[in-house]
């Protein structure tokens, strides 16, 4: 590669330097960044992150400088090396699983142990018997067995009941035959399977005496422990390149009548009696719902930080980047304007900044709800059946009021939060103008890896039916005159009670009225949907679009409510100083009013607000909030405390050396610059030279 | 790579085969696909495409099977080989530039000759003198000079006046010194520059006797014609990987006081007298505006087809893919439902299908407007100055009414059409569920390559100011009582005339009233914005968000109007049969009503429609149109006539063999499956085997 000449190395960016611009930004705001970071993540959380960061940055294998350049195979290879080293470091430093999770977030790429460390270990732990723990979980925890969770098939995603892989009980020799009867039965998308795993938890339709019992989990060895070659009658491979997530080996898997022993069926909740061939249900599987709820809650909790990465990068760059003079400026020779000063940039970035905080507090609220539920179930379980065999805290019958609410809340918020984060990241990328398209922006690759979150753990459209179903059920209960038992039924009952007086929310002055307006719209849409379904007997399918809107409306209400409650908690006054608290309230109002005016039509139709209020929100309140928040923008993103190493972004550097970093990566790190081509169409030679000095021909 | 075992090869997808499902879809619609294709593209256009396709598919270098797997360097290498071969084919088959463009669309990847064949040749042709044509254009047309267009800099995009590269006139030896005074002056993003070009048109600030004359184009040789190494004091390289467009070598370029002769400055519109050092303007540069308008019009014209690729893929797959039984179905054992039957899928895909047609007819209307303008300018020029030196048709003073309208229209529609296409492609990708994330879907890579269209040729936010400025100017003219001179002033005058009676549009029954409602909203927002600016004296910057909304509203009006006019043209009755025409009207209504209800708030506020009308549009009209269009969906995408070879998509195959193709690519083509890893964390070895039989260590 041609070295960068010294006359280039001497050049500096024109005008005020990025470092100076960001310093000026930080100087003009009084936000206490450290206090705000602590409020968001706790001091212990911040300390732990920086301790782990220090270890990672000292290891050569975690060097990120070639990440954006490497192709699929090289990236996978590096990811595997990193996964191995990370496991070694975990042992060496005695890291907890949470510590390791923090390390993974800092590394910020999916790794080949991903599904082993999550779904494989969790499923073995939660669905295995003590005997199976000994046989499978123990070697899995020692990384002798490396596993994956094989549920999705080529022809079957969300509808688990439609899975085609079969597990047929064989009474004679007390085995199961695992089989893939069709091409669409091929397991597909299975993380860590393509090249890495030697075991799989396989979800398969259980058959006993030709009778189907639905999908059940089986532990199956799929590769030889020494040669790592697929076992006989098993076909495995990586499914190929994806939009992102290419450091992970998502795989496919087919079985040609593979025999596994009786112990392979994970037996805590269901099993086959080896002697009588009878189907047994030793415990209720409500735990499984609990796990899914937990996974969705985690997505909600992470969504704020996920989006904040993009907002941090785009906001810092918008403070460094200058373009055009202000059209109303008097002096035609004045400097170009910081892009962050344009209202078309503010309406995108500052509203998303507010959204990051909104999602963060919502995720925290969601987790608290989850933990409250776990505690309650644990208490109930203790009362009900403390002597039950192997009874864990989650083993009570589902369907309790809190659990149903938790399930619906986690579905609606997972859908809203992940869609908001992913779409918001793309808005951030585009707000960076042309340079946003370079991988060095750091936003595009991050977006591409996060993108599947909108589809997995429940497709963001599909999930909304769960929310609608729950809201309709709640509305029916309220209509029957039942007393409200939770917030959902309370807002529905309140809406009904006010049906004769109508709404009169002072959204421009009172935060609590803003929350109430969101509740009102959600309740209005719920009763509208109920009328369509119960009175007009509309087909379920014809209501799906309404249900989607309803779920979105209700989830936005929950976000506004959680944000409001976080800012009105008793602890905030001890954690933050008054100016920062005041700014948090402005972010709350910006999120709520901007959402309200973006969804204006439903607020009109429900008569939650007047046309005039919407106009005022749009043209006055939101614009005023943007200008009030603008001076604090850089400090407000600093509070998210992303190390440069984690962001891996030229545009988002803390020190503002945007152009120097872009240039360095292109001129010094880019392997494409090691080749010299022959550009003429009639020459058969493609490369005149490359690093290895060889000529190359392709035509 | 392990071969696919025979027991796997014998497997078929479960249930009704994809081929059968698509046949059923095609059987239940009476749309005449061939007539509709001809209506969209003309018979001559279709024939030409298929003739070229046949030639391309016979050439090994255009084989696409490794496109999705290859890394950056391999992809670039292949793209260069293809570019060379394509040029050879052009010569061999005597293809016109348009033929070559069709070939490029079929190949569907940006190539290293891209900027040579567009901006480099066009700029030389349009801005060069006859002497410069001989010296630069002739060898460029022969591919002895391979060039690029170096305008954008590391620190400067849209604001061309802010460019930093300088060209200083040297009276003593009659040369220019090209120089990059800072790091931000580095040319950046320049297509075909990174590895390929040996010449560049460099936009640089002209200085004569220390006086600046603004940016001007200079032809500069940058690499040696034999060794292809950069010339002395020139630093060049590829800028690195991007979100897409990685087959193109976008490059950077810096000059350390490089001397070029007098002839280097393209002299048709401006030059420096070599003897007096005086700045000359031999002709008016309005042509340059014409070129930009043409480029934007092309983007509008292509947007329909760009989006239609995604809609074709997603619609076909949604007809093959089945998931869940219908919730209201009586028979619990009934087959799973085709995903295309779900209203949440229809509301996304069928509205986008309508959008493809809307954009296509709008693009055609835009091109007609452009050509009418060219013709008028040519006539005017002929009258005014037929004896002018080198006078081309575009060389009249800009500012004519038609030209101003054309400029604003092209800005607004470029912004709306490219945003709609790019966002729509992502909606299509997500509508494919999990498999949409695989590159084999064909949507993701296409989206990634198209994405910069939202940023280049005028950022989609920035451009909206041009539209607003024009509308404000038009409104001021109308307020002064001037007679309308075009459609824009006509709708503004009409709005004013009806200010005492208000609107009463029968949007549910009359297509022309739907168009009028869009015109009303646009006029309302125009006068609102004018009031803010002229009466309330609001700062320009404070109005940018309003301007963005205004531009969007006005552009949506133009799309609705163009679609309406295309369906009410006299030719349609001879080209299409009545059922197909009827369906086209339904697509028009779906596009218009869905857009109207999505933007409901502005339609309320402007009192163009009532709240009840919006509700009816949302819950009745749109849902009814979806169910009426549903049976024709597959034929309506077939009419876009995309060859499978062009789509390169497992999910979008014409024959519906979705799963077979996914499986084939993963199991037979995927090079990652050639390696066997050592998965254990404590082993230092990474790969047990790979194709070359070597062991590999990374830790």
mmCIF file of C-alpha atoms in Angstrom, chain A residues 442-689:
data_model
loop_
_atom_site.group_PDB
_atom_site.id
_atom_site.type_symbol
_atom_site.label_atom_id
_atom_site.label_comp_id
_atom_site.label_asym_id
_atom_site.label_seq_id
_atom_site.Cartn_x
_atom_site.Cartn_y
_atom_site.Cartn_z
ATOM 1 C CA UNK A 442 -20.120 3.301 12.624
ATOM 2 C CA UNK A 443 -23.876 3.591 12.291
ATOM 3 C CA UNK A 444 -24.522 1.455 9.223
ATOM 4 C CA UNK A 445 -22.796 -1.718 10.475
ATOM 5 C CA UNK A 446 -24.421 -1.322 13.887
ATOM 6 C CA UNK A 447 -27.848 -0.836 12.274
ATOM 7 C CA UNK A 448 -27.338 -3.886 10.075
ATOM 8 C CA UNK A 449 -26.489 -6.088 13.077
ATOM 9 C CA UNK A 450 -29.401 -4.781 15.149
ATOM 10 C CA UNK A 451 -31.958 -4.981 12.348
ATOM 11 C CA UNK A 452 -33.163 -8.572 12.956
ATOM 12 C CA UNK A 453 -34.410 -7.516 16.376
ATOM 13 C CA UNK A 454 -37.463 -6.139 14.562
ATOM 14 C CA UNK A 455 -38.219 -9.655 13.327
ATOM 15 C CA UNK A 456 -37.038 -12.151 15.918
ATOM 16 C CA UNK A 457 -38.523 -12.902 19.345
ATOM 17 C CA UNK A 458 -41.877 -12.138 17.748
ATOM 18 C CA UNK A 459 -42.203 -10.189 14.500
ATOM 19 C CA UNK A 460 -43.075 -6.589 15.266
ATOM 20 C CA UNK A 461 -46.343 -6.806 13.323
ATOM 21 C CA UNK A 462 -47.354 -10.225 14.627
ATOM 22 C CA UNK A 463 -46.824 -9.281 18.263
ATOM 23 C CA UNK A 464 -49.362 -6.497 18.132
ATOM 24 C CA UNK A 465 -52.167 -9.057 18.001
ATOM 25 C CA UNK A 466 -51.198 -10.170 21.509
ATOM 26 C CA UNK A 467 -51.584 -6.631 22.781
ATOM 27 C CA UNK A 468 -54.932 -6.145 21.052
ATOM 28 C CA UNK A 469 -56.254 -9.451 22.360
ATOM 29 C CA UNK A 470 -55.339 -8.448 25.900
ATOM 30 C CA UNK A 471 -56.822 -4.963 25.557
ATOM 31 C CA UNK A 472 -60.077 -6.326 24.133
ATOM 32 C CA UNK A 473 -60.295 -8.788 27.023
ATOM 33 C CA UNK A 474 -59.630 -6.002 29.514
ATOM 34 C CA UNK A 475 -62.243 -3.792 27.874
ATOM 35 C CA UNK A 476 -64.841 -6.544 28.044
ATOM 36 C CA UNK A 477 -64.121 -6.937 31.739
ATOM 37 C CA UNK A 478 -64.494 -3.189 32.326
ATOM 38 C CA UNK A 479 -67.739 -3.093 30.348
ATOM 39 C CA UNK A 480 -69.103 -5.833 32.592
ATOM 40 C CA UNK A 481 -68.585 -3.459 35.505
ATOM 41 C CA UNK A 482 -65.616 -5.255 37.054
ATOM 42 C CA UNK A 483 -63.377 -3.081 39.224
ATOM 43 C CA UNK A 484 -60.041 -2.107 37.661
ATOM 44 C CA UNK A 485 -57.239 -4.389 38.803
ATOM 45 C CA UNK A 486 -54.296 -2.720 37.101
ATOM 46 C CA UNK A 487 -53.334 0.378 35.126
ATOM 47 C CA UNK A 488 -54.766 -0.955 31.871
ATOM 48 C CA UNK A 489 -58.233 -1.570 33.216
ATOM 49 C CA UNK A 490 -57.999 1.695 35.166
ATOM 50 C CA UNK A 491 -57.491 3.841 32.069
ATOM 51 C CA UNK A 492 -60.243 1.976 30.235
ATOM 52 C CA UNK A 493 -62.655 2.494 33.155
ATOM 53 C CA UNK A 494 -61.688 6.149 33.388
ATOM 54 C CA UNK A 495 -62.415 6.631 29.691
ATOM 55 C CA UNK A 496 -65.842 5.063 30.080
ATOM 56 C CA UNK A 497 -66.616 7.143 33.139
ATOM 57 C CA UNK A 498 -65.858 10.321 31.223
ATOM 58 C CA UNK A 499 -67.858 9.369 28.150
ATOM 59 C CA UNK A 500 -70.504 11.956 29.055
ATOM 60 C CA UNK A 501 -68.100 14.800 29.782
ATOM 61 C CA UNK A 502 -65.355 14.282 27.205
ATOM 62 C CA UNK A 503 -61.702 15.058 27.542
ATOM 63 C CA UNK A 504 -60.171 18.414 28.425
ATOM 64 C CA UNK A 505 -56.444 17.882 28.705
ATOM 65 C CA UNK A 506 -54.165 20.829 29.175
ATOM 66 C CA UNK A 507 -51.343 19.186 27.222
ATOM 67 C CA UNK A 508 -49.387 22.383 26.737
ATOM 68 C CA UNK A 509 -48.980 23.120 30.432
ATOM 69 C CA UNK A 510 -49.352 19.931 32.413
ATOM 70 C CA UNK A 511 -47.190 16.852 32.065
ATOM 71 C CA UNK A 512 -49.779 14.646 33.737
ATOM 72 C CA UNK A 513 -52.392 15.787 31.224
ATOM 73 C CA UNK A 514 -50.058 14.770 28.415
ATOM 74 C CA UNK A 515 -49.904 11.274 29.894
ATOM 75 C CA UNK A 516 -53.687 11.296 30.265
ATOM 76 C CA UNK A 517 -54.143 12.270 26.614
ATOM 77 C CA UNK A 518 -52.103 9.233 25.543
ATOM 78 C CA UNK A 519 -54.192 7.045 27.841
ATOM 79 C CA UNK A 520 -57.376 8.511 26.392
ATOM 80 C CA UNK A 521 -56.370 7.764 22.809
ATOM 81 C CA UNK A 522 -55.406 4.208 23.740
ATOM 82 C CA UNK A 523 -58.730 3.625 25.491
ATOM 83 C CA UNK A 524 -60.676 5.176 22.615
ATOM 84 C CA UNK A 525 -58.996 2.894 20.082
ATOM 85 C CA UNK A 526 -59.560 -0.128 22.342
ATOM 86 C CA UNK A 527 -63.314 0.426 22.527
ATOM 87 C CA UNK A 528 -63.452 1.171 18.799
ATOM 88 C CA UNK A 529 -61.735 -2.135 18.049
ATOM 89 C CA UNK A 530 -64.013 -3.929 20.503
ATOM 90 C CA UNK A 531 -67.074 -2.532 18.756
ATOM 91 C CA UNK A 532 -65.762 -3.742 15.381
ATOM 92 C CA UNK A 533 -65.095 -7.203 16.728
ATOM 93 C CA UNK A 534 -67.949 -7.842 19.170
ATOM 94 C CA UNK A 535 -70.795 -5.737 17.767
ATOM 95 C CA UNK A 536 -70.056 -5.579 14.052
ATOM 96 C CA UNK A 537 -68.616 -9.120 14.067
ATOM 97 C CA UNK A 538 -65.762 -8.139 11.793
ATOM 98 C CA UNK A 539 -63.334 -10.896 10.827
ATOM 99 C CA UNK A 540 -60.146 -11.029 12.897
ATOM 100 C CA UNK A 541 -58.049 -10.691 9.754
ATOM 101 C CA UNK A 542 -59.899 -7.530 8.734
ATOM 102 C CA UNK A 543 -58.974 -5.945 12.054
ATOM 103 C CA UNK A 544 -55.235 -6.636 12.028
ATOM 104 C CA UNK A 545 -54.343 -3.180 10.769
ATOM 105 C CA UNK A 546 -56.485 -1.594 13.488
ATOM 106 C CA UNK A 547 -54.863 -3.880 16.041
ATOM 107 C CA UNK A 548 -51.429 -2.814 14.897
ATOM 108 C CA UNK A 549 -52.368 0.831 15.375
ATOM 109 C CA UNK A 550 -53.956 0.074 18.721
ATOM 110 C CA UNK A 551 -50.881 -1.716 20.014
ATOM 111 C CA UNK A 552 -48.669 1.122 18.868
ATOM 112 C CA UNK A 553 -50.904 3.695 20.557
ATOM 113 C CA UNK A 554 -51.040 1.757 23.798
ATOM 114 C CA UNK A 555 -47.296 1.176 23.813
ATOM 115 C CA UNK A 556 -46.620 4.853 23.205
ATOM 116 C CA UNK A 557 -48.841 5.555 26.207
ATOM 117 C CA UNK A 558 -46.722 3.187 28.286
ATOM 118 C CA UNK A 559 -43.516 4.889 27.176
ATOM 119 C CA UNK A 560 -44.865 8.320 28.056
ATOM 120 C CA UNK A 561 -46.116 7.027 31.387
ATOM 121 C CA UNK A 562 -42.824 5.339 32.283
ATOM 122 C CA UNK A 563 -40.816 8.419 31.343
ATOM 123 C CA UNK A 564 -43.159 10.584 33.398
ATOM 124 C CA UNK A 565 -42.908 8.300 36.403
ATOM 125 C CA UNK A 566 -39.116 8.106 36.246
ATOM 126 C CA UNK A 567 -38.946 11.900 36.376
ATOM 127 C CA UNK A 568 -41.380 12.074 39.257
ATOM 128 C CA UNK A 569 -39.742 9.397 41.349
ATOM 129 C CA UNK A 570 -38.515 10.405 44.752
ATOM 130 C CA UNK A 571 -34.899 9.438 44.026
ATOM 131 C CA UNK A 572 -34.345 11.863 41.171
ATOM 132 C CA UNK A 573 -33.869 14.884 43.420
ATOM 133 C CA UNK A 574 -31.000 13.293 45.260
ATOM 134 C CA UNK A 575 -29.347 12.052 42.062
ATOM 135 C CA UNK A 576 -29.581 15.059 39.767
ATOM 136 C CA UNK A 577 -29.275 18.815 40.180
ATOM 137 C CA UNK A 578 -32.263 21.042 39.395
ATOM 138 C CA UNK A 579 -31.085 22.283 35.954
ATOM 139 C CA UNK A 580 -30.531 18.710 34.772
ATOM 140 C CA UNK A 581 -33.901 17.633 36.127
ATOM 141 C CA UNK A 582 -35.477 20.561 34.317
ATOM 142 C CA UNK A 583 -33.809 19.452 31.106
ATOM 143 C CA UNK A 584 -35.085 15.903 31.623
ATOM 144 C CA UNK A 585 -38.592 17.327 31.824
ATOM 145 C CA UNK A 586 -38.020 19.134 28.555
ATOM 146 C CA UNK A 587 -36.905 15.880 26.947
ATOM 147 C CA UNK A 588 -40.063 14.269 28.285
ATOM 148 C CA UNK A 589 -42.212 17.010 26.782
ATOM 149 C CA UNK A 590 -40.340 16.865 23.499
ATOM 150 C CA UNK A 591 -40.855 13.124 23.207
ATOM 151 C CA UNK A 592 -44.515 13.302 24.186
ATOM 152 C CA UNK A 593 -45.491 16.335 22.114
ATOM 153 C CA UNK A 594 -43.545 15.246 19.051
ATOM 154 C CA UNK A 595 -45.129 11.798 19.220
ATOM 155 C CA UNK A 596 -48.516 13.392 19.700
ATOM 156 C CA UNK A 597 -48.207 15.625 16.679
ATOM 157 C CA UNK A 598 -46.739 12.830 14.556
ATOM 158 C CA UNK A 599 -49.770 10.690 15.370
ATOM 159 C CA UNK A 600 -52.100 13.684 15.334
ATOM 160 C CA UNK A 601 -54.866 11.999 13.412
ATOM 161 C CA UNK A 602 -55.654 9.469 16.158
ATOM 162 C CA UNK A 603 -55.571 12.177 18.815
ATOM 163 C CA UNK A 604 -58.094 14.245 16.839
ATOM 164 C CA UNK A 605 -60.348 11.340 16.112
ATOM 165 C CA UNK A 606 -60.461 10.320 19.741
ATOM 166 C CA UNK A 607 -61.158 13.941 20.705
ATOM 167 C CA UNK A 608 -58.296 13.743 23.201
ATOM 168 C CA UNK A 609 -57.074 17.112 21.964
ATOM 169 C CA UNK A 610 -58.253 19.879 19.677
ATOM 170 C CA UNK A 611 -56.948 20.765 16.241
ATOM 171 C CA UNK A 612 -55.656 23.994 17.687
ATOM 172 C CA UNK A 613 -53.686 22.170 20.374
ATOM 173 C CA UNK A 614 -51.996 20.032 17.743
ATOM 174 C CA UNK A 615 -51.115 23.078 15.695
ATOM 175 C CA UNK A 616 -49.660 24.762 18.742
ATOM 176 C CA UNK A 617 -47.734 21.663 19.702
ATOM 177 C CA UNK A 618 -46.279 21.445 16.208
ATOM 178 C CA UNK A 619 -45.445 25.044 15.425
ATOM 179 C CA UNK A 620 -44.726 26.426 18.887
ATOM 180 C CA UNK A 621 -44.043 23.956 21.644
ATOM 181 C CA UNK A 622 -41.868 21.458 19.767
ATOM 182 C CA UNK A 623 -39.821 24.132 18.028
ATOM 183 C CA UNK A 624 -39.287 25.969 21.304
ATOM 184 C CA UNK A 625 -38.169 22.795 23.058
ATOM 185 C CA UNK A 626 -35.702 22.082 20.264
ATOM 186 C CA UNK A 627 -34.052 25.458 20.727
ATOM 187 C CA UNK A 628 -33.955 25.029 24.517
ATOM 188 C CA UNK A 629 -32.407 21.571 24.342
ATOM 189 C CA UNK A 630 -29.985 22.395 21.508
ATOM 190 C CA UNK A 631 -27.192 23.903 23.701
ATOM 191 C CA UNK A 632 -27.113 20.760 25.840
ATOM 192 C CA UNK A 633 -27.163 18.246 23.014
ATOM 193 C CA UNK A 634 -23.505 17.184 23.191
ATOM 194 C CA UNK A 635 -23.494 16.778 26.956
ATOM 195 C CA UNK A 636 -26.768 14.883 26.796
ATOM 196 C CA UNK A 637 -25.181 12.343 24.468
ATOM 197 C CA UNK A 638 -21.950 12.284 26.472
ATOM 198 C CA UNK A 639 -23.999 11.073 29.443
ATOM 199 C CA UNK A 640 -24.591 7.761 27.664
ATOM 200 C CA UNK A 641 -20.889 7.142 28.285
ATOM 201 C CA UNK A 642 -19.970 5.237 25.132
ATOM 202 C CA UNK A 643 -16.200 4.707 24.920
ATOM 203 C CA UNK A 644 -14.766 5.541 21.479
ATOM 204 C CA UNK A 645 -13.556 1.958 21.315
ATOM 205 C CA UNK A 646 -17.134 0.741 21.513
ATOM 206 C CA UNK A 647 -18.542 3.209 18.932
ATOM 207 C CA UNK A 648 -15.676 2.557 16.482
ATOM 208 C CA UNK A 649 -16.817 5.624 14.544
ATOM 209 C CA UNK A 650 -14.889 8.390 12.815
ATOM 210 C CA UNK A 651 -17.887 10.704 12.977
ATOM 211 C CA UNK A 652 -18.732 10.048 16.612
ATOM 212 C CA UNK A 653 -15.295 10.534 18.198
ATOM 213 C CA UNK A 654 -15.404 12.173 21.610
ATOM 214 C CA UNK A 655 -12.560 14.507 20.616
ATOM 215 C CA UNK A 656 -14.196 15.628 17.359
ATOM 216 C CA UNK A 657 -11.258 14.560 15.160
ATOM 217 C CA UNK A 658 -13.719 13.428 12.536
ATOM 218 C CA UNK A 659 -11.847 14.202 9.342
ATOM 219 C CA UNK A 660 -8.465 13.052 10.591
ATOM 220 C CA UNK A 661 -9.939 9.701 11.513
ATOM 221 C CA UNK A 662 -11.856 9.263 8.241
ATOM 222 C CA UNK A 663 -8.681 10.030 6.376
ATOM 223 C CA UNK A 664 -6.482 7.777 8.457
ATOM 224 C CA UNK A 665 -8.726 4.777 7.954
ATOM 225 C CA UNK A 666 -9.023 5.318 4.195
ATOM 226 C CA UNK A 667 -5.389 6.143 3.567
ATOM 227 C CA UNK A 668 -3.648 3.824 6.017
ATOM 228 C CA UNK A 669 -5.926 0.887 6.765
ATOM 229 C CA UNK A 670 -7.768 0.173 3.520
ATOM 230 C CA UNK A 671 -6.484 -3.048 1.903
ATOM 231 C CA UNK A 672 -8.068 -2.232 -1.452
ATOM 232 C CA UNK A 673 -5.415 0.431 -1.850
ATOM 233 C CA UNK A 674 -2.764 -2.284 -1.980
ATOM 234 C CA UNK A 675 -3.731 -3.228 -5.510
ATOM 235 C CA UNK A 676 -3.017 -1.368 -8.717
ATOM 236 C CA UNK A 677 -5.417 -2.207 -11.489
ATOM 237 C CA UNK A 678 -5.094 -2.163 -15.243
ATOM 238 C CA UNK A 679 -8.122 -0.044 -16.129
ATOM 239 C CA UNK A 680 -8.209 -0.381 -19.928
ATOM 240 C CA UNK A 681 -11.074 -2.405 -21.409
ATOM 241 C CA UNK A 682 -9.031 -4.225 -23.992
ATOM 242 C CA UNK A 683 -6.372 -5.444 -21.617
ATOM 243 C CA UNK A 684 -6.900 -8.940 -20.298
ATOM 244 C CA UNK A 685 -4.971 -8.174 -17.130
ATOM 245 C CA UNK A 686 -6.955 -6.957 -14.133
ATOM 246 C CA UNK A 687 -4.337 -6.118 -11.549
ATOM 247 C CA UNK A 688 -0.987 -4.670 -12.451
ATOM 248 C CA UNK A 689 0.351 -5.293 -8.976
#
